[in-house]
XYZ file of C-alpha atoms in Angstrom:
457
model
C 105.751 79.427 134.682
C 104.095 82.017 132.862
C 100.316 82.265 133.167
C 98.393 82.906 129.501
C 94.493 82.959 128.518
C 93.245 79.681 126.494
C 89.389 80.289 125.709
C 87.735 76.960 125.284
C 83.673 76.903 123.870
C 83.388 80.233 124.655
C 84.838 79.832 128.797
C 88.000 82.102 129.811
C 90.018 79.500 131.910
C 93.898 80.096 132.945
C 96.317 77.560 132.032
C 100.309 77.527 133.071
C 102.447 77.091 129.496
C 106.031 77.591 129.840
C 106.807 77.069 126.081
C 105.309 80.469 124.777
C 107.053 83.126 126.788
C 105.269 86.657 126.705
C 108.394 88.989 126.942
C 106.964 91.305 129.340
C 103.526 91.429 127.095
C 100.003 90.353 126.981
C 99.529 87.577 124.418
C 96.278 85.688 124.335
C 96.178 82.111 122.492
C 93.042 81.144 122.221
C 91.494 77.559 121.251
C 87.976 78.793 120.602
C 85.363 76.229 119.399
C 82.220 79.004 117.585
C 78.914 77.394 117.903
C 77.083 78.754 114.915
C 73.355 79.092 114.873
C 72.015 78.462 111.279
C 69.093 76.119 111.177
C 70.967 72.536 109.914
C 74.394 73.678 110.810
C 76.267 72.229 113.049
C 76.586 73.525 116.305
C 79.892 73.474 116.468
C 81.395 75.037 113.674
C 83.793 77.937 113.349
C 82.032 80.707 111.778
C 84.128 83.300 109.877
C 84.238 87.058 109.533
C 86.833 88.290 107.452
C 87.339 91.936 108.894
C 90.024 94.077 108.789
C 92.598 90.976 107.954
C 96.019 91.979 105.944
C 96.614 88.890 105.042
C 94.309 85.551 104.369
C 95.921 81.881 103.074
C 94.386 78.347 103.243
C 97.467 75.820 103.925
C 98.647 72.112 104.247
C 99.756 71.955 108.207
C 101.791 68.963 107.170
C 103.663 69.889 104.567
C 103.080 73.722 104.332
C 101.704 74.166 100.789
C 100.094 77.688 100.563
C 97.718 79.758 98.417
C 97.510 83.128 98.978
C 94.126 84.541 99.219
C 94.510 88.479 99.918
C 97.562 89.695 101.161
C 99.082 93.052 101.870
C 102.922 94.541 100.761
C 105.120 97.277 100.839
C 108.682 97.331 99.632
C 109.617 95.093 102.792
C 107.367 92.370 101.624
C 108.836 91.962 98.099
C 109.729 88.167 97.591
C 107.500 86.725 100.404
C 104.888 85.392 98.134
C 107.273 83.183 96.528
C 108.464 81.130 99.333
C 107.923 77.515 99.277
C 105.987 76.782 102.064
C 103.768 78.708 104.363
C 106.636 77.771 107.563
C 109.555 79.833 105.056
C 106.927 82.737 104.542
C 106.631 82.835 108.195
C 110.798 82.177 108.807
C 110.936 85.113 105.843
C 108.843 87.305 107.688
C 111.052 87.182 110.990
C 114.119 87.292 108.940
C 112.866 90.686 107.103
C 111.775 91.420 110.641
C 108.079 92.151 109.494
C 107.422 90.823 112.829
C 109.412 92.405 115.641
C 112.847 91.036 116.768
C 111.419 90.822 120.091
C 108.743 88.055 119.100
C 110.238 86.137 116.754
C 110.791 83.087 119.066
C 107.249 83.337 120.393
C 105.843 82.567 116.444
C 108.646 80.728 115.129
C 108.053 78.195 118.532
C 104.417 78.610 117.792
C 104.099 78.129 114.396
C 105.479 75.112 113.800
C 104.230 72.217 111.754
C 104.701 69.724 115.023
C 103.224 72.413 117.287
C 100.255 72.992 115.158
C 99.469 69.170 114.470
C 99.318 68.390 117.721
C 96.703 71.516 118.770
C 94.589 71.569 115.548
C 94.232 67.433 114.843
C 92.568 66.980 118.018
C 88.964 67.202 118.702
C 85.955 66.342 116.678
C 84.909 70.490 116.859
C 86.663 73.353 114.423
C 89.455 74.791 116.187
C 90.713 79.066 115.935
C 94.115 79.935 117.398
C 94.802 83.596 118.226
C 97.669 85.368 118.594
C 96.861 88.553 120.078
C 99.174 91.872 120.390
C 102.070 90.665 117.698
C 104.092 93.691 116.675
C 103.867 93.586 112.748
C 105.791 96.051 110.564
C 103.168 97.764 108.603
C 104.366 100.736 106.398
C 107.471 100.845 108.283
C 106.360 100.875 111.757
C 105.230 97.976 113.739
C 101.633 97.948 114.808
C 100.058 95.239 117.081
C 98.410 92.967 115.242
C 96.434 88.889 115.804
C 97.633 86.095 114.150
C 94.269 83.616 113.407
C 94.534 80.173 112.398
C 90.896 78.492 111.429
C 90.816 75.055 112.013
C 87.651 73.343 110.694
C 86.680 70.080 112.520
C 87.354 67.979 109.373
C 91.085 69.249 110.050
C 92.932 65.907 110.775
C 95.716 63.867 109.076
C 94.522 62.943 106.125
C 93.022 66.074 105.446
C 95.563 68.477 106.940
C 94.014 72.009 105.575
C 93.699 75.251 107.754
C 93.189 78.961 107.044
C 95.904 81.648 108.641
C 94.713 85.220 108.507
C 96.883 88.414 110.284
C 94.281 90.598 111.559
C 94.668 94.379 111.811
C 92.377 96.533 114.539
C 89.530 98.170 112.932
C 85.601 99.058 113.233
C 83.545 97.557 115.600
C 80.759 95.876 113.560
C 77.395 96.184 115.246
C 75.716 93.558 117.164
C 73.044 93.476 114.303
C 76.078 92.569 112.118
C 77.219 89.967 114.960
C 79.166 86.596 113.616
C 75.994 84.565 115.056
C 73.886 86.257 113.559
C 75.350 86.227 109.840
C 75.784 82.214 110.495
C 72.221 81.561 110.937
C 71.434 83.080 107.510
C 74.534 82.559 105.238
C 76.623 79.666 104.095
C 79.186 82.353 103.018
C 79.345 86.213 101.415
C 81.952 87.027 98.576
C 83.235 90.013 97.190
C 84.285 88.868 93.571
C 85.012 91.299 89.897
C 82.886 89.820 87.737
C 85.443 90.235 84.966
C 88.693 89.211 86.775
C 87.699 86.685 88.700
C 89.282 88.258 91.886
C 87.701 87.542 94.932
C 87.340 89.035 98.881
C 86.021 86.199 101.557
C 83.902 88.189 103.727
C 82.571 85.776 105.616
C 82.245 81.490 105.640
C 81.284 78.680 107.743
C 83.897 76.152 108.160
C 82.125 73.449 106.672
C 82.719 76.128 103.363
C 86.196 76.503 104.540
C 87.465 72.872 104.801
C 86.273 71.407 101.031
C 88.923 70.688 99.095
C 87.706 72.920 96.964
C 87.325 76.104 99.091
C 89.455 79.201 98.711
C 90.783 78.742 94.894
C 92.673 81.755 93.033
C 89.620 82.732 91.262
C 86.151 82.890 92.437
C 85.242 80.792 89.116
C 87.403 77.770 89.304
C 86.110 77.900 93.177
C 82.251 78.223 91.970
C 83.392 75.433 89.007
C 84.920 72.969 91.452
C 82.623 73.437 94.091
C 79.699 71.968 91.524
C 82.077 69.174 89.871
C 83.023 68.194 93.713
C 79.099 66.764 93.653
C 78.055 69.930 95.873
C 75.035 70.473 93.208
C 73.003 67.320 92.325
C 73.776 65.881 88.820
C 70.779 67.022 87.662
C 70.859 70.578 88.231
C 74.748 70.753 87.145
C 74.098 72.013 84.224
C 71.745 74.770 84.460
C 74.270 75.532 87.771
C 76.962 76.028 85.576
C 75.344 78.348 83.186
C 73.497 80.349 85.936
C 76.366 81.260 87.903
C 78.610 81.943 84.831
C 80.423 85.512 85.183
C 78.949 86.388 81.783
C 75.357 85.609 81.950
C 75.077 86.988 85.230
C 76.991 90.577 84.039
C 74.293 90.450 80.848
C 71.719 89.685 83.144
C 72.783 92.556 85.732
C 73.081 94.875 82.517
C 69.881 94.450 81.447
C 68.155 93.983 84.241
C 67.933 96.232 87.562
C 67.813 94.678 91.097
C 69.737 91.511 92.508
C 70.914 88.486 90.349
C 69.508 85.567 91.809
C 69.157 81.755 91.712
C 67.958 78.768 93.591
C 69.658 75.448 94.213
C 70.498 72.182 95.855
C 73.413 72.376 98.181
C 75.066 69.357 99.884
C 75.451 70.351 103.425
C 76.879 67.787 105.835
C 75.958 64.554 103.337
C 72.384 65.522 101.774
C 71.174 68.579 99.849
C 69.554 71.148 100.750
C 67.725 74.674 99.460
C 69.720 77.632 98.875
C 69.804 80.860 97.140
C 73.173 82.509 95.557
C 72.490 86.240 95.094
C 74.433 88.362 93.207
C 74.317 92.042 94.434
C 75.797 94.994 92.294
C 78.379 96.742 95.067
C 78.301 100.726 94.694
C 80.699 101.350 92.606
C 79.678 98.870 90.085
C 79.983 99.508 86.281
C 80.872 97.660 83.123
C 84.947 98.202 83.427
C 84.544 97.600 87.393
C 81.810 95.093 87.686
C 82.277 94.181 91.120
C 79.611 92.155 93.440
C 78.278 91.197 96.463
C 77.653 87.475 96.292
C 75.342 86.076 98.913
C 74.908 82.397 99.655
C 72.199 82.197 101.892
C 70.218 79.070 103.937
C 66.662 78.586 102.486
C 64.445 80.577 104.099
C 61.030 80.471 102.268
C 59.020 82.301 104.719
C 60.741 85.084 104.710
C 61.075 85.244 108.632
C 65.204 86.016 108.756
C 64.474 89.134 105.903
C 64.636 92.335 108.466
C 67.854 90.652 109.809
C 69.058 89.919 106.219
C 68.278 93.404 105.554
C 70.135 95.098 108.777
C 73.484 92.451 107.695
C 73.803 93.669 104.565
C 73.316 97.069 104.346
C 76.634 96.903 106.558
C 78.273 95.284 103.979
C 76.895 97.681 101.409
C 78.356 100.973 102.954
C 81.907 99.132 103.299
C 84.548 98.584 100.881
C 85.731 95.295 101.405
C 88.853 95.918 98.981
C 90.133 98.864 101.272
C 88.098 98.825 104.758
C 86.822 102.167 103.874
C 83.646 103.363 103.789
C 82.313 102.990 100.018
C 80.613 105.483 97.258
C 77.203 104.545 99.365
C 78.637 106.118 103.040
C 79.913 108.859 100.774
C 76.844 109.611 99.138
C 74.839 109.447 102.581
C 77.599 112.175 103.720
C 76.954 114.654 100.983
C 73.088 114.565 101.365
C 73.774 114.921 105.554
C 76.020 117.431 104.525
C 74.061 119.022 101.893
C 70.668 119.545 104.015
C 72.337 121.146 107.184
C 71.718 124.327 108.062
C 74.973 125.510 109.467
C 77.879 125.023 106.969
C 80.495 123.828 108.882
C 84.557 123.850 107.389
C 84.756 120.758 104.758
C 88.273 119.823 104.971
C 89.093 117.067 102.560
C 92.604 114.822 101.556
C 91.956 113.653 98.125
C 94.442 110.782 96.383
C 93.921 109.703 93.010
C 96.001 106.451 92.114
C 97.477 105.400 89.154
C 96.583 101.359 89.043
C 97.397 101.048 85.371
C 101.005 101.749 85.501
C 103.100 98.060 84.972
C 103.815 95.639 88.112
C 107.472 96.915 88.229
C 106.944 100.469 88.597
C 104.481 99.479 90.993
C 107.548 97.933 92.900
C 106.006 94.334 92.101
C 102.384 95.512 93.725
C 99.260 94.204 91.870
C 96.672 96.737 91.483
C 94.603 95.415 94.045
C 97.625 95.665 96.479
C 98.585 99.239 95.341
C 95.032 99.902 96.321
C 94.935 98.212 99.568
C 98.470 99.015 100.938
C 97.609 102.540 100.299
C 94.075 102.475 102.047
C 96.109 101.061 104.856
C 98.471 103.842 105.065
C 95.808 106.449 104.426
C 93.552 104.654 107.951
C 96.297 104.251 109.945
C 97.318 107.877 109.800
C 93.624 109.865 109.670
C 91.299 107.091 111.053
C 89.042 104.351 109.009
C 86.046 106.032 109.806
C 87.057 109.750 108.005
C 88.291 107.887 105.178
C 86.333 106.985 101.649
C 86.502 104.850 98.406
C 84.869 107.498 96.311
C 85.587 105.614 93.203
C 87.492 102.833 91.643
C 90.902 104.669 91.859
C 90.103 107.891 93.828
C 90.014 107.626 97.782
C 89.004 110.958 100.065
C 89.563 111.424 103.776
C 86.551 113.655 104.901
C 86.384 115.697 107.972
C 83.280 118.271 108.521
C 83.548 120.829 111.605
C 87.239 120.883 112.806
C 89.420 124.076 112.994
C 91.480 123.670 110.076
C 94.697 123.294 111.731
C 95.363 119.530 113.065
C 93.582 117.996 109.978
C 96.614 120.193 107.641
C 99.344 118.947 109.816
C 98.277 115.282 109.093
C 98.096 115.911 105.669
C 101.449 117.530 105.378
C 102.624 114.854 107.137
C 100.951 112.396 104.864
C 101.911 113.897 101.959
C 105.353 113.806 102.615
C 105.799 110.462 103.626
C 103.955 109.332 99.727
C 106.395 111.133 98.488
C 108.884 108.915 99.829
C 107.423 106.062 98.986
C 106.303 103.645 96.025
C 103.475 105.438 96.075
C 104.929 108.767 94.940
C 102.968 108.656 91.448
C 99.766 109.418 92.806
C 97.844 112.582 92.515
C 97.063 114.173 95.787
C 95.917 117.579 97.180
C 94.327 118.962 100.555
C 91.652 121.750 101.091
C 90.205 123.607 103.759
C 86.633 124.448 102.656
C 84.338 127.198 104.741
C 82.340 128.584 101.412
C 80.640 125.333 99.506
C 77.038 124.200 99.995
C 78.109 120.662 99.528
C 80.699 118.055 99.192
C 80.867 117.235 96.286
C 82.086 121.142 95.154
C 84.935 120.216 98.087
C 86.015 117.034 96.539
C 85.518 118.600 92.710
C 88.328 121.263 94.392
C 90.536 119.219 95.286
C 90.251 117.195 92.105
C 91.422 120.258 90.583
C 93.754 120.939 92.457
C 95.677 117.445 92.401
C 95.357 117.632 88.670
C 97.372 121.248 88.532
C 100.191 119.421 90.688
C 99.119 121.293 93.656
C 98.907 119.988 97.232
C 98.164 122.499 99.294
């Protein structure tokens, strides 16, 4: 019998499983109860992070219903969002052979509605199941990836709901950034557009995770819900309603600089409690792209968790949680690093300007928000998520200061030619080799230029 990890409150044991064979590679499944330390949480809920993930969807294990929270596509993936169930997305995604030929009987024997019953209703604790190195077709070549399935401790027959995520590699966060420590201070973080409505997780509790109303299409009927569900008290319903309404906060943010905030009752495992929902303009923020930061912290009237606070989120501020790049803040901080050094060093820069207005079906059936993330994807897989930047709403940049010139051209060449080729071929793109500019900024205006004229190179 084959020999696999199972990680159990946080303990590596061994344990003999002869339904799940590996095919000659290392897969981890991991049953992984999170204590999380927030003062009044439990201690043994699953706490959250949603980094680097492809794909996020809360689901019925019993029957299979599905919403889609974020999910990534290429041409491959066309159709898979309609499927009935989240078991024929999966069978789809094997029969399209998004997931390798060579695994398909490890995750159609895995996940299974039987199979995952049985491992996810037992237990009083929240439950995560991990999949680790599953080849997943990514841009036509497959990559490994982890399969996640969040299993809050309220998970049970009668209220059969779970989260699946695919998870691709990415940055390390930094222990000051560590899942622990974002528990202990927030319920959960959202990235939301104040005027669509679309939303990011990027981080929850699974006490957020398993109410009904958790994980809605829009960030407002989620917000809405969540008060109706008699999260707020009856008294404060009201002025809840009107404070966290998407126009009063953008009129307030307009008129007003610093954070949106207000304070509230929260029900939190049967009785309410103090909270604060922050709303905090993201970089790139303006009135056609109002996009936030939306913070829902524990009380903490002292003040005492502030420097951590501080330290979490001025992570989150430098990354673009749309495209796992570093945002217009990293960029900025580049161009003054840049622009005080002594030594010019070459400033070689790819810069892609995408067209997310053109229509869903020249888009290949691609929202704009997966145009934009598909193509971030393709754009860190081939140069490396930390040289790559969201410099604005539809413009991304790959940024390299010091090489020789010669390997960064190749990859863009190479780049270049496989957009081309693909439903991507409408965007704007150009690389340059800079040794005579005193800053960025000229580098990037450059290749602006240059991608205008129809130039790449």
């Amino acid at each position: 019998m084959e020999k696999y990890d199972i990680i159990i409150n946080d303990k590596l044991r061994y344990h003999n499983n002869s339904i799940f064979p590996s095919g000659g590679k290392s897969m981890i499944f991991a049953e992984n109860r999170n204590p999380a330390s927030a003062p009044g949480n439990s201690t043994n809920e699953v706490a959250v992070l949603f980094e680097n993930y492809l794909i996020i969807s809360k689901f019925n294990v019993r029957t299979g219903e599905y919403r889609l929270i974020k999910s990534y596509q290429d041409n491959l993936h066309r159709g898979s969002e309609d499927c009935e169930t989240i078991y024929s997305y999966f069978r789809l995604m094997v029969e399209k052979e998004i997931i390798h030929p060579d695994d398909r009987e490890l995750l159609l024997r895995y996940i299974d509605p039987k199979a995952l019953s049985d491992r996810l209703f037992r237990g009083g604790a929240g439950r995560r199941i991990i999949i680790h190195g599953l080849r997943y077709r990514i841009l036509g070549e497959y990559r490994s990836v982890s399969m996640d399935i969040f299993a809050p401790g309220s998970c049970c027959g009668n209220n059969p709901w779970a989260v699946f995520c695919v998870r691709s590699d990415g940055r390390t966060i930094p222990d000051s950034t560590s899942v622990s420590r974002i528990a202990s201070n927030y319920y959960k973080i959202l990235y939301i557009n104040l005027h669509s409505g679309i939303y990011e997780p990027v981080f929850m509790l699974e006490s957020e995770i398993s109410s009904a109303e958790s994980l809605l299409p829009l960030s407002w009927d989620w917000i809405r819900q969540f008060a109706h569900c008699g999260n707020v008290p009856d008294d404060e319903l009201e002025d809840f309603l009107l404070f966290t309404d998407p126009e009063y906060v953008r009129i307030w943010l307009r008129e007003n600089e610093g954070e949106y905030r207000y304070s509230y009752n929260r029900k939190v495992r049967g009785e309410f409690k103090p909270a604060v929902i922050r709303f905090v303009r993201s970089p790139c923020y303006s009135e056609d792209y109002p996009t936030v930061f939306v913070y829902i912290c524990i009380d903490d009237p002292e003040g005492k968790r502030a420097p951590e606070r501080r330290a979490i989120e001025k992570y989150f501020a430098g990354s673009d949680i749309m495209t796992g790049m570093w945002n217009q803040s990293r960029y900025e901080a580049l161009c003054r690093e840049y622009s005080e050094s002594s030594a010019k060093k070459i400033a070689e820069v790819l810069y892609a300007r995408l067209n997310l207005e053109s229509s869903r079906s020249e888009r290949s059936g691609l929202t704009s928000e997966q145009t934009l993330r598909t193509f971030a994807l393709l754009m860190t897989y081939t140069f490396g998520r930390d040289k790559c930047y969201r410099i604005s709403e539809n413009e991304l940049a790959v940024i390299f200061v010091g090489g020789d010139g010669n390997t960064f051209s190749r990859r863009a060449e190479r780049f270049c030619m496989r957009v081309q080729g693909s439903e991507f071929n409408d965007a704007l793109l150009s690389y340059i080799s800079d040794k005579g500019s005193q800053t960025v900024e000229e580098v990037i205006d450059k290749a602006r230029d240059k991608a205008a004229s129809g130039c790449f190179v």
